XYZ file of C-alpha atoms in Angstrom:
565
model
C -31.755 -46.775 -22.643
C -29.721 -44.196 -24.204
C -32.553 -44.036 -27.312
C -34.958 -42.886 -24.693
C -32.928 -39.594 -23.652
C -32.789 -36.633 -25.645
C -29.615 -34.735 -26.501
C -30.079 -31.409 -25.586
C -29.988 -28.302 -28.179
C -27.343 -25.967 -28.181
C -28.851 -23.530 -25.936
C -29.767 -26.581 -23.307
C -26.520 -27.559 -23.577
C -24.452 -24.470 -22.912
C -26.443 -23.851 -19.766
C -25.206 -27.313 -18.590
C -21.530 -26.832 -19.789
C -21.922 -22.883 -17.958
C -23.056 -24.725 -14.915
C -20.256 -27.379 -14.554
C -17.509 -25.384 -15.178
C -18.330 -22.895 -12.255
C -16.174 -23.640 -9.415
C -19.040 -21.416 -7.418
C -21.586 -18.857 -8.400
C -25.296 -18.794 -9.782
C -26.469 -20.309 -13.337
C -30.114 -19.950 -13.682
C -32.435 -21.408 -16.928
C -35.350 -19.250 -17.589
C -37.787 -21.193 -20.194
C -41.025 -21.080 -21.649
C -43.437 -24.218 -20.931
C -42.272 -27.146 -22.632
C -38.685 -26.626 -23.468
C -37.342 -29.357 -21.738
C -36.273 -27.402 -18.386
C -36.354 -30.359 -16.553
C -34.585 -32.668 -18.880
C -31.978 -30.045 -18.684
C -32.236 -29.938 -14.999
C -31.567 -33.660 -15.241
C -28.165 -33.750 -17.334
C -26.336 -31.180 -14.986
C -27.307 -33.372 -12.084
C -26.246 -36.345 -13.969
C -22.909 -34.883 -15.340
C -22.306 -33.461 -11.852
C -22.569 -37.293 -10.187
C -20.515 -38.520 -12.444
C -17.981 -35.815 -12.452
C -17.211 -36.276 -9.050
C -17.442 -40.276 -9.096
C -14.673 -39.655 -11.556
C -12.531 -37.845 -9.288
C -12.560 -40.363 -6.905
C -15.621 -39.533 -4.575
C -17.105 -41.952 -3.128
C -20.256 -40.750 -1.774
C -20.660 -37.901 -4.759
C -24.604 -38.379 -3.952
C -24.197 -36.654 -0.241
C -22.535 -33.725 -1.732
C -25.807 -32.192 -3.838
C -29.077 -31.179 -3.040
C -31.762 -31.682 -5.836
C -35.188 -30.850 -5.192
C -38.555 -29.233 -6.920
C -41.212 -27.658 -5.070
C -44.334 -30.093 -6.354
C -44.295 -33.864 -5.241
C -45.483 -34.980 -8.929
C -41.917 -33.391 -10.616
C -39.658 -34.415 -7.658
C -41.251 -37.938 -8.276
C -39.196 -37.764 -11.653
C -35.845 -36.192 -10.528
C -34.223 -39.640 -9.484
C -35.460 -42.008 -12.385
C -34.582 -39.198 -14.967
C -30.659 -38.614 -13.459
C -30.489 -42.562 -13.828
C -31.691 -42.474 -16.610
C -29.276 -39.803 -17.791
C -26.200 -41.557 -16.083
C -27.125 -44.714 -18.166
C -27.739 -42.759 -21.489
C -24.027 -40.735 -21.453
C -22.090 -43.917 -20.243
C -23.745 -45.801 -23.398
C -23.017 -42.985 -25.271
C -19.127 -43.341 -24.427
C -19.729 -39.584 -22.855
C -18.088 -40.110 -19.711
C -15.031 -40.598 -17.861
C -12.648 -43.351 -18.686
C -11.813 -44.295 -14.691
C -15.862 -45.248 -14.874
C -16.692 -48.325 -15.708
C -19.959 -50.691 -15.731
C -19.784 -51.397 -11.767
C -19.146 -47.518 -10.476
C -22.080 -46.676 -13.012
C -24.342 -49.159 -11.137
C -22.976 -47.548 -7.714
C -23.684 -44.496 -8.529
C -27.289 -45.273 -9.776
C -27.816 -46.987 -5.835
C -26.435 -43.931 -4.418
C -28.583 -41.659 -6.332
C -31.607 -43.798 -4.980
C -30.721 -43.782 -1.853
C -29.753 -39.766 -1.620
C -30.625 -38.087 1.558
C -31.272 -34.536 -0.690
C -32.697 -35.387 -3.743
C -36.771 -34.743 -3.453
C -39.385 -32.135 -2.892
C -37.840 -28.785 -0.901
C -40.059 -29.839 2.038
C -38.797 -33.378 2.380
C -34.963 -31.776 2.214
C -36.093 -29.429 4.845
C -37.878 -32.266 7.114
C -34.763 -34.290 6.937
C -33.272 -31.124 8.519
C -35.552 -30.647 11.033
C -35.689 -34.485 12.214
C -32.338 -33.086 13.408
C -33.096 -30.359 15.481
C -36.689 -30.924 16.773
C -35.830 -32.067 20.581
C -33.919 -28.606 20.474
C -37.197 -26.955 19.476
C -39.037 -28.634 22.146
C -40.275 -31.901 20.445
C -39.329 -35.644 22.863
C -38.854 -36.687 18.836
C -39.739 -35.892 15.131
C -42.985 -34.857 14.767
C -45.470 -36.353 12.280
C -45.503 -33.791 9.520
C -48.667 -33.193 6.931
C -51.150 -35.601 8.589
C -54.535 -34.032 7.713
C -56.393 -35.367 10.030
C -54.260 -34.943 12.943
C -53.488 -31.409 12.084
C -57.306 -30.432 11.689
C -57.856 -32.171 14.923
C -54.986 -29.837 16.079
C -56.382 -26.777 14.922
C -60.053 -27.451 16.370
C -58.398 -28.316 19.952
C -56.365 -25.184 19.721
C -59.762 -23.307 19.335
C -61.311 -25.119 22.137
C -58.632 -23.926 24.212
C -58.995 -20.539 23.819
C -62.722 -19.797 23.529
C -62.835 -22.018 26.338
C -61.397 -19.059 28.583
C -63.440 -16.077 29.980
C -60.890 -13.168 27.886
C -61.127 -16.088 24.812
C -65.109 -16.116 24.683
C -65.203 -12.498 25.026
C -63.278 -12.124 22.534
C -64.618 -14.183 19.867
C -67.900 -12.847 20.300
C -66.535 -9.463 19.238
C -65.663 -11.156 16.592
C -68.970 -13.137 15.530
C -70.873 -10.060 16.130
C -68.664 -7.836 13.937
C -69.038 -9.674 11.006
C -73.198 -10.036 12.117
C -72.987 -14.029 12.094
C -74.213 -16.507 14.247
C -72.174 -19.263 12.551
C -70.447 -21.664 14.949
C -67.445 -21.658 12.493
C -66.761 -18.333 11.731
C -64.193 -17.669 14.222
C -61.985 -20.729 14.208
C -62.391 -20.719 10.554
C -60.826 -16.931 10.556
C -58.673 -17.804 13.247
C -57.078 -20.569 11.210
C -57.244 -18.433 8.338
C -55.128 -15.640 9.966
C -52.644 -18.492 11.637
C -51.813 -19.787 7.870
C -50.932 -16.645 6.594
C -48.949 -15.217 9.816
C -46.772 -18.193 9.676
C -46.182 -18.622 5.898
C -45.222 -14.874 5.700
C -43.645 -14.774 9.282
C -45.416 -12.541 10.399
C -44.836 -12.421 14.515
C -47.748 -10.761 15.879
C -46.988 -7.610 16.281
C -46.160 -7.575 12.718
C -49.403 -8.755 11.868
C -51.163 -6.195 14.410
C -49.229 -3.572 12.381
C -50.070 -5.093 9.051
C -53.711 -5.018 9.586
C -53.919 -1.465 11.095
C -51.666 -0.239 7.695
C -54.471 -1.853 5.723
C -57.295 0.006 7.929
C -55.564 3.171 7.293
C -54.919 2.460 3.787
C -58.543 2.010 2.912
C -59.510 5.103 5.075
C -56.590 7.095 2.892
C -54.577 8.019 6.164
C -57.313 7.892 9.338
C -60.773 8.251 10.494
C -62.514 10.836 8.355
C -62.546 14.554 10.031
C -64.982 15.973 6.796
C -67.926 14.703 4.679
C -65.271 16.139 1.483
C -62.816 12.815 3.171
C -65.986 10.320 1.944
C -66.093 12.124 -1.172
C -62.586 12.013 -1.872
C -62.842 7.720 -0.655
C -65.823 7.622 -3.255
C -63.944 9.341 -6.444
C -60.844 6.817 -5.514
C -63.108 3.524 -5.086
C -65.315 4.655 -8.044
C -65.138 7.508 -9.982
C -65.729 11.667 -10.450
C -68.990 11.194 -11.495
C -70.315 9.567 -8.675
C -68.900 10.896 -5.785
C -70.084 14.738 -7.353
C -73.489 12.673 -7.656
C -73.344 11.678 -3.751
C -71.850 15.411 -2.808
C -74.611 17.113 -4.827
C -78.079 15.371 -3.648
C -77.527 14.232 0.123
C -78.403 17.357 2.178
C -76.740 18.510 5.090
C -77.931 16.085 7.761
C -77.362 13.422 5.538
C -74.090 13.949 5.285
C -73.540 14.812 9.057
C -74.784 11.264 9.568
C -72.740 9.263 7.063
C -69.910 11.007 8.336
C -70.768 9.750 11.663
C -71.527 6.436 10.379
C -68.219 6.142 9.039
C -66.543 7.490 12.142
C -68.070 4.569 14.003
C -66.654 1.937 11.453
C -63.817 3.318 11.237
C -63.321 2.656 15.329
C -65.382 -0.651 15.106
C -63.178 -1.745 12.060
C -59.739 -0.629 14.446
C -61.328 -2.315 17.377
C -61.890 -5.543 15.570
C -58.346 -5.515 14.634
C -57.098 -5.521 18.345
C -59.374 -7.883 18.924
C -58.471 -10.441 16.224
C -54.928 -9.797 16.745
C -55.314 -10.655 20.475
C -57.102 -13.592 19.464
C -54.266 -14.999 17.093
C -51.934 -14.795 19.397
C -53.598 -16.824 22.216
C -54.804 -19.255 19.464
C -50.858 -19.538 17.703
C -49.687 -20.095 21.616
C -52.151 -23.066 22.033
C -51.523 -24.641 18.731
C -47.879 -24.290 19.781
C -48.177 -26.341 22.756
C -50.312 -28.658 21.546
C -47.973 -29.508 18.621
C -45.293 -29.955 20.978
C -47.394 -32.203 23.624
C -48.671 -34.245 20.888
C -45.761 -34.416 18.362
C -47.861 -32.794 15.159
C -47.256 -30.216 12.838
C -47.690 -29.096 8.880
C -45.156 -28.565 6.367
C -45.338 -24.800 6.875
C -44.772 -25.424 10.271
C -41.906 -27.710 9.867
C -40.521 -25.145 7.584
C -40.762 -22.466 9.714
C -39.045 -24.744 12.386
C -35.826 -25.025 10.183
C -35.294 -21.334 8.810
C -36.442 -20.325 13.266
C -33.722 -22.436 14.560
C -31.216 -21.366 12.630
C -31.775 -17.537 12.299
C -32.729 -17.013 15.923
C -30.197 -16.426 18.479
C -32.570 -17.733 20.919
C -31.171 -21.309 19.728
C -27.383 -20.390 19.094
C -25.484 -23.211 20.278
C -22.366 -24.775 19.446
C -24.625 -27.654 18.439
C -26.161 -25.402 15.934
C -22.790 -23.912 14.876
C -21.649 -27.713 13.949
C -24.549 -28.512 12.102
C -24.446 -25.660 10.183
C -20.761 -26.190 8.909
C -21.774 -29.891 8.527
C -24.352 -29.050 5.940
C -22.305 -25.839 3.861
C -18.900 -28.273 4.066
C -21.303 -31.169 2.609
C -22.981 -29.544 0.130
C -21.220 -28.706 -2.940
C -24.137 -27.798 -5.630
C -27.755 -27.042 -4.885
C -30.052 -27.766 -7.688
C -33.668 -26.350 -7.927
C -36.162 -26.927 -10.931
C -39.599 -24.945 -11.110
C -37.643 -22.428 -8.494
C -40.729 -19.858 -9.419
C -43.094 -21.802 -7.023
C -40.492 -21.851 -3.863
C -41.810 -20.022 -1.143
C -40.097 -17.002 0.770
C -39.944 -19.070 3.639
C -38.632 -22.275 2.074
C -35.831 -20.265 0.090
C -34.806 -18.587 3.424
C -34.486 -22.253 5.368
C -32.671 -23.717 2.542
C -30.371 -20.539 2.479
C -28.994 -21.515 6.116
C -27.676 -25.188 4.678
C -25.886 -23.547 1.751
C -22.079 -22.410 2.024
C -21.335 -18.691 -0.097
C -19.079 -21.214 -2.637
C -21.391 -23.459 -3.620
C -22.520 -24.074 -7.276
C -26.063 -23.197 -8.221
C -28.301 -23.869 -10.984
C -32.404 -23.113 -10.713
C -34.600 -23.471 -13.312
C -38.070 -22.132 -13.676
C -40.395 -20.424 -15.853
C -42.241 -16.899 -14.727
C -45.383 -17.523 -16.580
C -45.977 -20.475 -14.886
C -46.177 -19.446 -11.378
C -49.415 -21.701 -10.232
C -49.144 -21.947 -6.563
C -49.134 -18.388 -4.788
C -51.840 -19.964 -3.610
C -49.421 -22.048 -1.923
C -47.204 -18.715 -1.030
C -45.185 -19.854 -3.803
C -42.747 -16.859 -4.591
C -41.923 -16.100 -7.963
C -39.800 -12.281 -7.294
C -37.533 -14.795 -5.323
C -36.685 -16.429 -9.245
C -36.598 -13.078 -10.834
C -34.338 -11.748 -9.052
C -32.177 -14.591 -9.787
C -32.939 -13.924 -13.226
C -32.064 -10.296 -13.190
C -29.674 -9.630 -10.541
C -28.297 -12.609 -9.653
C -29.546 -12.836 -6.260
C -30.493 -16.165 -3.886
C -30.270 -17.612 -0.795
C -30.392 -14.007 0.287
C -26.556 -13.054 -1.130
C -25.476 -11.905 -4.540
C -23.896 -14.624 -6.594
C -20.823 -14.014 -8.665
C -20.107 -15.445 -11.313
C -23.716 -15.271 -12.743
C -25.095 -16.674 -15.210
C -28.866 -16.696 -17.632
C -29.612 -18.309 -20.353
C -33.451 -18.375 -21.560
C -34.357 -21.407 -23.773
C -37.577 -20.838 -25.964
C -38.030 -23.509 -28.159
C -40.877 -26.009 -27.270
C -40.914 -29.483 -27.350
C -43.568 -30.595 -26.084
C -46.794 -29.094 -28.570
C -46.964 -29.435 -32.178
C -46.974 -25.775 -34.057
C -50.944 -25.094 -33.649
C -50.716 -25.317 -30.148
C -47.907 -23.321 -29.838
C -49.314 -20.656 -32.004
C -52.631 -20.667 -29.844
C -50.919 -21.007 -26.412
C -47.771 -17.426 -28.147
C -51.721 -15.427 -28.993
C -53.506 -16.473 -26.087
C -50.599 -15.255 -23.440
C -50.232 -12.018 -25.708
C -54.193 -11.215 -25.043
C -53.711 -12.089 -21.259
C -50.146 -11.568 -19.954
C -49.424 -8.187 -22.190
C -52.970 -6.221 -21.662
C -52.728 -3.223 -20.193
C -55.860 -4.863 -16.869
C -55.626 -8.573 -17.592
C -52.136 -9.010 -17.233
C -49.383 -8.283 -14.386
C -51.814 -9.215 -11.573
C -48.975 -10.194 -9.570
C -45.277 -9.304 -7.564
C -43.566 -9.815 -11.101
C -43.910 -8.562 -14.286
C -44.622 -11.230 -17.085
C -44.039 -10.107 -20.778
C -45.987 -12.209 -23.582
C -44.833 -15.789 -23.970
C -42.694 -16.202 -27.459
C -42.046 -20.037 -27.960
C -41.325 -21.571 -31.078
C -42.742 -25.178 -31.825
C -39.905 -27.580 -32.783
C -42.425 -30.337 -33.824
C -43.794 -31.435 -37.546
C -47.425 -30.160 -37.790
C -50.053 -32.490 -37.912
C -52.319 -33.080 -40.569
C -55.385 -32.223 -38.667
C -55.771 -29.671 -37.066
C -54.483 -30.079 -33.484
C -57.378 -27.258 -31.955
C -61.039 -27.369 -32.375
C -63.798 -25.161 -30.931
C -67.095 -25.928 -30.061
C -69.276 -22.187 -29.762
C -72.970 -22.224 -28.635
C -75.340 -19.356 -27.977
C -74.368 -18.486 -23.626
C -77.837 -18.097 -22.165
C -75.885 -16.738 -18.798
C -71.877 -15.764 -17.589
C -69.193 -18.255 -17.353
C -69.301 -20.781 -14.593
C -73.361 -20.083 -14.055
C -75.856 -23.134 -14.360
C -77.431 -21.330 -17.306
C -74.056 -21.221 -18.985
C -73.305 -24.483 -18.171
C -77.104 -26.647 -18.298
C -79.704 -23.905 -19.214
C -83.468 -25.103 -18.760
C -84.436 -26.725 -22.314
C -81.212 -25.067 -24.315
C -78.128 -26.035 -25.338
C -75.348 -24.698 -23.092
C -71.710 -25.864 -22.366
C -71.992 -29.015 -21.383
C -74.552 -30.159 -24.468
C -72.553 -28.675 -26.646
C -69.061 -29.851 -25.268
C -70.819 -33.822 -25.127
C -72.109 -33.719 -28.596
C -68.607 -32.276 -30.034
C -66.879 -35.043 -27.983
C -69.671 -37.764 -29.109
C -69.281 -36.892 -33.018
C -65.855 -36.496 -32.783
C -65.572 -40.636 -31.413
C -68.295 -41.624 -34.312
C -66.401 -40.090 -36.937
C -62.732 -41.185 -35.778
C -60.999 -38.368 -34.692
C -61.413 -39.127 -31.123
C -60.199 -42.248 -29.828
C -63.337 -44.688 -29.158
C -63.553 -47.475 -26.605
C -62.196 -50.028 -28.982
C -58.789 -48.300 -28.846
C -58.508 -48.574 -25.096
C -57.383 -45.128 -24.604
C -59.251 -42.709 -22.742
C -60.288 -38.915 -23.272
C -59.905 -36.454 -20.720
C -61.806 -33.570 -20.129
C -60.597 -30.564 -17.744
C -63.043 -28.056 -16.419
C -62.222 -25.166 -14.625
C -63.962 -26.104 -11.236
C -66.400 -29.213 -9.627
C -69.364 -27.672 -9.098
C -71.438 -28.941 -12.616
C -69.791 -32.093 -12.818
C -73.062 -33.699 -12.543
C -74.658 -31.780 -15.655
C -71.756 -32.736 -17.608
C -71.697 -36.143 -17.160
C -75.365 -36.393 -17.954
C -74.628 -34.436 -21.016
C -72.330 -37.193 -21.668
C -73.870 -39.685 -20.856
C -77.113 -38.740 -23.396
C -74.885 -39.378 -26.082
C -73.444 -42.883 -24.839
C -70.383 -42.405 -23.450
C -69.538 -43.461 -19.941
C -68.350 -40.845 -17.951
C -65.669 -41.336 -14.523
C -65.339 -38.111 -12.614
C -62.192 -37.830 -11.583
C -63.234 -34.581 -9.384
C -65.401 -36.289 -6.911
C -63.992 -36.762 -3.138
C -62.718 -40.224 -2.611
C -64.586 -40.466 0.886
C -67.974 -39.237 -1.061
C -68.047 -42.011 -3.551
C -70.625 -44.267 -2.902
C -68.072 -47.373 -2.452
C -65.851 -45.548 -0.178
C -68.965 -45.004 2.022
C -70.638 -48.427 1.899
C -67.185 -49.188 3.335
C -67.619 -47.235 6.178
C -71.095 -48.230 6.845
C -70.039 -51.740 7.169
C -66.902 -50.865 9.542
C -68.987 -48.666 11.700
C -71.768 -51.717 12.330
C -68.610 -54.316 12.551
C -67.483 -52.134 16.250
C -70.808 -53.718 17.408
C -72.556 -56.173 14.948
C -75.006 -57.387 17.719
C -76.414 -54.009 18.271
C -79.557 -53.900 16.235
C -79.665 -49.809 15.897
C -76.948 -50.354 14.071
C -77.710 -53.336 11.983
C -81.238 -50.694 11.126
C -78.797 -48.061 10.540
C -76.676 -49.993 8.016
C -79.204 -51.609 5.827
C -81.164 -47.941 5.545
């Protein structure tokens, strides 16, 4: 066991040693990708458990929180702190007063720990305890897709199903010139995501979207045909807008000012409109979640941080079960903390006491899931100022590990001139809330004696992503070329084959030519599994269905015709 755990380096280490020795404050492990963050993560949860075990605690698993934000690295958090308990007390690295049958405890405990897991299961545990104060009869089913979409449609139905509703929505469909059925309650939802993952009540959001109106109008509704010009040489540039200013003549630009006047009111009517609409559609989805026991993560989040912020819910109930949770936890541990959301980070903040111990651990370059209103200024200012859970943390401290484990030197050296070309140009980089400097890791590995990157160029016959990029009529385009590499690369032995029972994945930026490269592959021999296709659009899955379907009536013969078609 303990062969199969890494000793940390020096610099892994100290953050760990930094970390246990605070009676309180904030230690926080910045890293580049690959430098063992998580194994880190794992030892200072480890050492912690056993710490306390040591001083005679017998339920040292109920006193820390452990979580990650994705469920694929909270999946590891438990095995990898056994694992680490098992490794130190082979290693004669822990406390004397431990022996063989409190290590063995300790590993139950840590299986069975209420707080060690994503952030969202930590906050549904919380919320299974205050949902009949929030208007639930129990715990609501959390995440079910297909109960949630069902809840979203009905929420629709409800109000478009009202005089003021359909009026409304019709404003709607004919502002944006659509006759699409699903325009609106796709917006709708749309606009419901984003209000309640930013918290945005809605007059907040009403306020939001008339700052961005007046924003894009640079103040109001133009007054002057020189206000379009001035709009033009922001949005585009000198030379056109003295282009535009120069040949339109004076009626012309009487009537684009006009024009504009009139969007400008349409564009601020819309917003009332939409804004209106929200609001009846986020108070039907309300008590429809409540009737029917149903809500999202976002929602169950929400439900947590709303109960214990608002004084609308202050109760000596509340009062106990906040003390309950700050008396109980002791340490709150976070790994990939760049990807918690502003609105998990301020639920969690309620549950945590201003002496508890600390440690998050994330990486600013590898902030994937804003998409998921993942929050990476949240980490920074950990990083930089100390700050969390919405206080100021003394003692605090960083330590930044840079060393990479993971990739042997090639990769490394690709991955250190790739990020300087993207993350430290002047356009490409710093698209988001925080600034990201160049990535600087140093490979720890033995190079290999091939070379660990190949490229496979080709003539482009159109842009990225395009079918003529990708399968161009009678030329060679990504996916030909991409197939043959792969092919030649299995005939000559540098790829594995099928004889070697391993497999060789291939990652493409998005589904839509899947097809075209798995015929490109499959030209050349190789069998191809697309790992991108929807499980309920494989043909299998779908046979399956056919057959339930007929089974509700076999005797029917329309569906007996219906089936074998």
């Amino acid at each position: 066991m303990s062969d199969d755990v890494p000793h940390l380096d020096c610099d892994q280490q100290r953050m760990v040693k930094t970390y246990l020795e605070m009676d309180q404050g904030l230690a926080v492990l910045g890293s580049v990708p690959g430098a063992g963050k998580s194994t880190t993560i794992a030892k200072a949860a480890a050492e912690d458990l056993l710490a306390r075990a040591a001083a005679g605690d017998s339920r040292p698993h109920e006193r820390v929180l452990i979580a990650s934000f994705s469920q694929e690295d909270a999946a590891d958090l438990v095995p990898d702190i056994i694992a680490w308990i098992e490794a130190l007390y082979e290693r004669s690295a822990t406390s004397a007063a431990l022996d063989r049958s409190d290590i063995d405890r300790l590993c139950r405990q840590v299986r069975e720990a209420p707080r060690i897991g994503t952030v969202d299961s930590v906050i549904r545990a919380v919320c299974g305890e205050i949902a009949t104060e929030m208007g639930f009869d129990s715990m609501p089913t959390v995440g079910n897709p297909a109960l949630i979409e069902q809840l979203h449609q009905d929420s629709y139905e409800s109000v478009s199903g009202t005089d003021a509703g359909a009026r409304l929505a019709d404003h709607v469909r004919d502002a944006y010139d659509s006759n699409g059925a699903a325009l609106v309650p796709n917006l709708l939802r749309d606009v419901f995501k984003i209000a309640r993952r930013r918290q945005l009540t809605p007059p907040e959001l009403t306020d939001c979207l008339r700052a961005a109106v007046t924003d894009n109008y640079r103040g109001g509704s133009p007054t002057a045909f020189d206000d379009i010009i001035d709009a033009v040489r922001a949005y585009r540039d000198d030379t056109t807008a003295a282009n535009l200013k120069d040949t339109l003549t004076d009626v012309k630009k009487r009537k684009l000012l006009e024009a504009d006047q009139k969007l400008h009111a349409a564009w601020s009517s819309l917003v009332e409109a939409v804004t209106e609409l929200y609001e009846q559609y986020a108070d039907a989805y309300g008590e429809l979640a409540r009737d029917r026991g149903v809500i999202s993560h976002t929602d169950c989040v929400r439900l947590v941080d709303t109960y214990f912020s608002n004084k609308q819910y202050a109760s000596p109930r509340r009062e106990r079960l906040t003390q309950r949770y700050r008396e109980g936890i002791d340490s709150v541990i976070i790994d990939v903390a760049q990807d918690v959301s502003r609105l998990q980070h301020d639920a969690l903040a309620h549950l945590v006491a201003d002496d508890a111990r600390i440690l998050l651990a994330g990486d600013l370059d590898q902030c994937i899931y804003q998409w998921r209103d993942a929050t990476p200024e949240l980490f920074a200012g950990a990083v930089e100022d100390g700050a969390y859970f919405n206080r100021n943390w003394r003692p605090h401290e960083t330590e930044q590990a840079e060393k990479n484990y993971r990739s042997r030197p090639g990769i490394v050296r690709f991955a250190n001139a790739v990020a300087e070309r993207g993350l430290g140009h002047d356009e490409r980089g710093g698209l988001g809330e925080v600034t990201t400097e160049p990535s600087a890791m140093s490979a720890t590995r033995d190079a290999a004696a091939d070379s660990p990157i190949h490229v496979a160029t080709f003539d482009p016959k159109g842009a990225p992503g395009t079918d003529d990029w990708v399968a161009p009529d009678q030329r060679v385009g990504e996916a030909r070329t991409v197939a043959r590499y792969v092919a030649s690369g299995v005939d000559t032995g540098r790829f594995p084959s099928a004889a070697d029972d391993t497999d060789i994945t291939v990652l493409f930026p998005r589904r839509r030519h899947m097809d075209a490269y798995a015929d490109a592959f499959g030209a050349h021999g190789l069998t191809v599994a697309d790992a991108s296709a929807y499980l309920f659009e494989s043909p299998a899955v779908r046979s399956v269905i056919d057959v339930v379907k007929w089974l509700i009536s076999p005797a029917d013969s329309s569906r007996t015709r219906q089936l074998l078609e």
